[in-house]
Coordinates of C-alpha atoms in Angstrom, one line a residue:
Chain A
A1 CA -23.6 15.4 90.2
Q2 CA -20.5 15.7 88.0
S3 CA -21.2 18.1 85.2
V4 CA -20.2 21.0 83.0
T5 CA -22.6 24.0 83.0
Q6 CA -23.1 26.9 80.7
P7 CA -25.5 29.1 82.5
D8 CA -26.3 31.4 79.5
I9 CA -28.4 29.8 76.8
H10 CA -28.4 32.9 74.6
I11 CA -26.3 36.1 74.6
T12 CA -26.6 39.1 72.4
V13 CA -23.9 41.7 72.0
S14 CA -23.1 44.6 69.7
E15 CA -20.3 44.4 67.3
G16 CA -17.2 45.8 68.9
A17 CA -18.3 45.1 72.4
S18 CA -16.5 42.8 74.8
L19 CA -17.7 39.2 75.4
E20 CA -17.6 36.8 78.3
L21 CA -19.2 33.3 78.1
R22 CA -19.4 31.4 81.3
C23 CA -18.5 27.8 82.0
N24 CA -18.5 26.0 85.3
Y25 CA -17.6 22.4 86.1
S26 CA -18.3 20.2 89.0
Y27 CA -15.7 17.5 89.4
G28 CA -13.5 16.4 92.4
A29 CA -10.4 17.3 90.5
T30 CA -9.6 19.7 87.7
P31 CA -10.7 18.2 84.4
Y32 CA -9.1 19.0 81.0
L33 CA -11.1 22.1 79.7
F34 CA -12.0 23.1 76.2
W35 CA -14.0 25.6 74.3
Y36 CA -15.4 24.8 70.9
V37 CA -17.4 26.9 68.4
Q38 CA -20.0 25.7 66.0
S39 CA -21.2 27.8 63.1
P40 CA -24.6 26.9 61.6
G41 CA -24.5 23.7 59.7
Q42 CA -20.9 23.1 60.5
G43 CA -18.9 20.8 62.8
L44 CA -17.2 21.9 66.0
Q45 CA -14.0 23.8 65.9
L46 CA -11.6 23.9 68.8
L47 CA -10.9 27.4 70.1
L48 CA -8.6 26.7 73.0
K49 CA -7.8 24.2 75.7
Y50 CA -6.4 24.1 79.2
F51 CA -4.6 21.1 80.6
S52 CA -2.3 22.7 83.2
G53 CA 0.1 25.6 83.8
D54 CA -0.7 29.2 82.9
T55 CA -4.3 29.8 83.8
L56 CA -4.9 32.3 81.0
V57 CA -5.1 30.5 77.7
Q58 CA -4.9 32.1 74.3
G59 CA -6.9 30.6 71.5
I60 CA -7.7 31.2 67.8
K61 CA -9.8 34.0 66.4
G62 CA -8.7 36.4 69.3
F63 CA -10.4 34.4 72.0
E64 CA -8.9 33.7 75.4
A65 CA -10.1 31.8 78.5
E66 CA -9.2 32.0 82.2
F67 CA -9.2 29.0 84.5
K68 CA -10.1 29.8 88.0
R69 CA -9.8 26.9 90.3
S70 CA -11.5 28.6 93.3
Q71 CA -14.6 29.2 91.2
S72 CA -14.4 26.0 89.2
S73 CA -14.8 28.1 86.1
F74 CA -13.3 28.4 82.6
N75 CA -14.9 31.5 81.1
L76 CA -14.3 32.4 77.5
R77 CA -13.5 36.1 76.6
K78 CA -13.0 38.3 73.6
P79 CA -12.2 42.0 73.9
S80 CA -14.0 43.1 70.7
V81 CA -16.6 40.9 69.0
H82 CA -17.0 40.7 65.2
W83 CA -20.2 39.9 63.4
S84 CA -18.6 36.7 62.2
D85 CA -18.3 35.5 65.8
A86 CA -22.0 34.8 65.8
A87 CA -22.3 31.0 66.5
E88 CA -22.9 28.5 69.2
Y89 CA -20.1 28.1 71.8
F90 CA -19.6 24.9 73.7
C91 CA -17.5 24.4 76.8
A92 CA -16.3 20.8 77.2
V93 CA -14.4 18.8 79.7
V94 CA -12.5 15.5 80.0
P95 CA -13.2 14.5 83.6
P96 CA -10.4 13.2 85.7
Q97 CA -9.4 9.6 85.0
T98 CA -11.7 9.2 82.0
D99 CA -11.4 9.6 78.3
K100 CA -14.9 11.0 77.7
L101 CA -15.2 14.4 76.2
I102 CA -18.4 15.9 77.8
F103 CA -20.0 19.0 76.5
G104 CA -22.1 21.7 78.1
T105 CA -25.4 22.7 76.6
G106 CA -23.9 25.5 74.6
T107 CA -24.4 29.3 74.5
R108 CA -25.8 30.9 71.3
L109 CA -24.1 34.2 70.5
Q110 CA -25.9 36.8 68.4
V111 CA -24.0 39.8 67.2
F112 CA -25.8 43.1 66.3
P113 CA -24.1 45.6 64.0
Chain B
D1 CA -10.6 21.5 57.4
S2 CA -10.2 19.4 60.6
G3 CA -8.9 16.4 58.7
V4 CA -11.8 14.2 60.0
T5 CA -14.0 13.0 57.2
Q6 CA -17.6 11.8 57.6
T7 CA -19.8 10.2 55.0
P8 CA -22.5 10.6 54.0
K9 CA -23.2 14.3 54.7
H10 CA -27.0 13.8 54.5
L11 CA -29.1 10.7 54.9
I12 CA -32.9 10.3 54.6
T13 CA -34.4 7.0 55.5
A14 CA -37.7 5.5 56.7
T15 CA -38.6 4.3 60.2
G16 CA -37.5 0.8 61.0
Q17 CA -34.5 0.9 58.6
R18 CA -30.8 0.6 59.4
V19 CA -28.1 2.9 58.3
T20 CA -24.3 3.1 58.6
L21 CA -22.4 6.3 59.2
R22 CA -18.7 6.3 58.4
C23 CA -15.8 8.3 59.9
S24 CA -12.2 8.6 58.8
P25 CA -10.1 10.1 61.6
R26 CA -7.1 12.4 61.1
S27 CA -3.9 10.6 60.1
G28 CA -2.3 9.1 63.1
D29 CA -5.2 9.6 65.5
L30 CA -6.1 6.4 67.3
S31 CA -9.1 7.6 69.2
V32 CA -12.6 8.2 67.7
Y33 CA -15.6 9.6 69.4
W34 CA -19.2 9.6 68.2
Y35 CA -21.8 12.2 69.3
Q36 CA -25.4 12.9 68.6
Q37 CA -26.6 16.4 68.4
S38 CA -30.4 17.2 68.5
L39 CA -32.3 20.3 69.4
D40 CA -33.8 18.8 72.6
Q41 CA -30.8 16.8 73.8
G42 CA -27.9 18.9 72.8
L43 CA -24.5 17.2 72.1
Q44 CA -24.6 13.8 73.6
F45 CA -21.6 11.5 73.8
L46 CA -22.3 8.1 72.4
I47 CA -19.2 6.0 72.4
Q48 CA -15.4 6.2 72.1
Y49 CA -13.0 3.8 70.4
Y50 CA -9.3 3.7 70.8
N51 CA -7.1 1.7 68.4
G52 CA -9.9 -0.7 67.6
E53 CA -11.3 -1.2 71.1
E54 CA -14.2 0.3 72.9
R55 CA -12.9 2.8 75.4
A56 CA -15.9 4.6 76.9
K57 CA -19.6 4.5 76.5
G58 CA -22.2 7.2 76.9
N59 CA -25.8 7.5 76.2
I60 CA -25.9 5.1 73.3
L61 CA -29.1 3.1 72.7
E62 CA -29.0 -0.7 72.3
R63 CA -30.2 -0.2 68.7
F64 CA -27.0 1.6 68.0
S65 CA -23.6 0.1 67.7
A66 CA -20.1 1.1 66.5
Q67 CA -16.8 -0.4 65.6
Q68 CA -13.3 0.8 64.7
F69 CA -11.5 -1.1 62.0
P70 CA -7.7 -1.9 61.7
D71 CA -7.2 1.1 59.4
L72 CA -8.7 3.2 62.3
H73 CA -11.8 4.3 60.4
S74 CA -15.0 3.9 62.4
E75 CA -18.6 3.1 61.6
L76 CA -21.7 3.9 63.6
N77 CA -24.7 1.6 62.9
L78 CA -28.2 2.7 63.7
S79 CA -31.0 0.2 63.4
S80 CA -34.7 0.0 63.8
L81 CA -34.7 3.7 63.3
E82 CA -37.3 5.9 64.9
L83 CA -38.4 9.5 64.1
G84 CA -36.6 10.6 67.3
D85 CA -33.3 9.4 65.9
S86 CA -33.2 12.3 63.5
A87 CA -30.2 14.3 64.4
L88 CA -26.7 15.4 63.5
Y89 CA -24.2 12.7 64.1
F90 CA -20.6 13.9 64.7
C91 CA -17.4 12.0 64.7
A92 CA -14.2 13.3 66.4
S93 CA -10.7 12.0 66.4
Q94 CA -8.0 12.6 69.0
S95 CA -4.3 11.9 69.3
T96 CA -3.1 10.5 72.6
G97 CA -3.4 13.2 75.2
G98 CA -4.4 15.8 72.6
S99 CA -7.5 17.7 71.6
A100 CA -10.5 16.3 69.7
F101 CA -11.1 17.4 66.1
F102 CA -14.6 17.1 64.6
G103 CA -15.9 16.1 61.3
Q104 CA -18.6 18.1 59.5
G105 CA -21.3 15.6 60.6
T106 CA -23.9 13.5 59.0
R107 CA -27.4 14.8 59.1
L108 CA -29.9 11.9 59.5
T109 CA -33.5 12.4 58.8
V110 CA -35.9 9.6 59.6
V111 CA -39.3 9.9 57.9

């Protein structure tokens, strides 16, 4: 079935450690790809997006993501996590030939001092 | 500030009632999405409008309906409310070919 998957429901890291959040998609062609962050009680904020071109995408707040066609993945990374990065992170896709923005189930990030 | 405005921020109502949630998109954005976020269902796409017309439909119940007006604001109508409809309802707006920007949401509590 066509879908976007975030395999990790909950991740805990220490402040200053590196971070990688996984996202996989299952569509016949490459969808548009996005990462959003949601802080408690807040709306969703766009971190970065990939439509085409350079497979390494830079976003806000020091985040980046790499599109890997061979693995159908779009993993989010940050070299050094700050306590304020604690939030829920959503991978999202716009499947080919549609206008729907479909979200993964989210990964909750906890940061320990 | 995303530029997308949702009202009201909070809504408490009784089962069986009807409510209307309102969304004002970013200036110039023609497309509006509605999402429902609950603990057990996650972020569910409900419906999308583009320049006043329905563009795509997701997991929207028949008790729910939406419309987009000529000034591009949108309303989501929820009727015959049930306890399970309690959730955060988000609106997002999008420019053509661009990214979607979300409002702060309306928290609906059905009692």
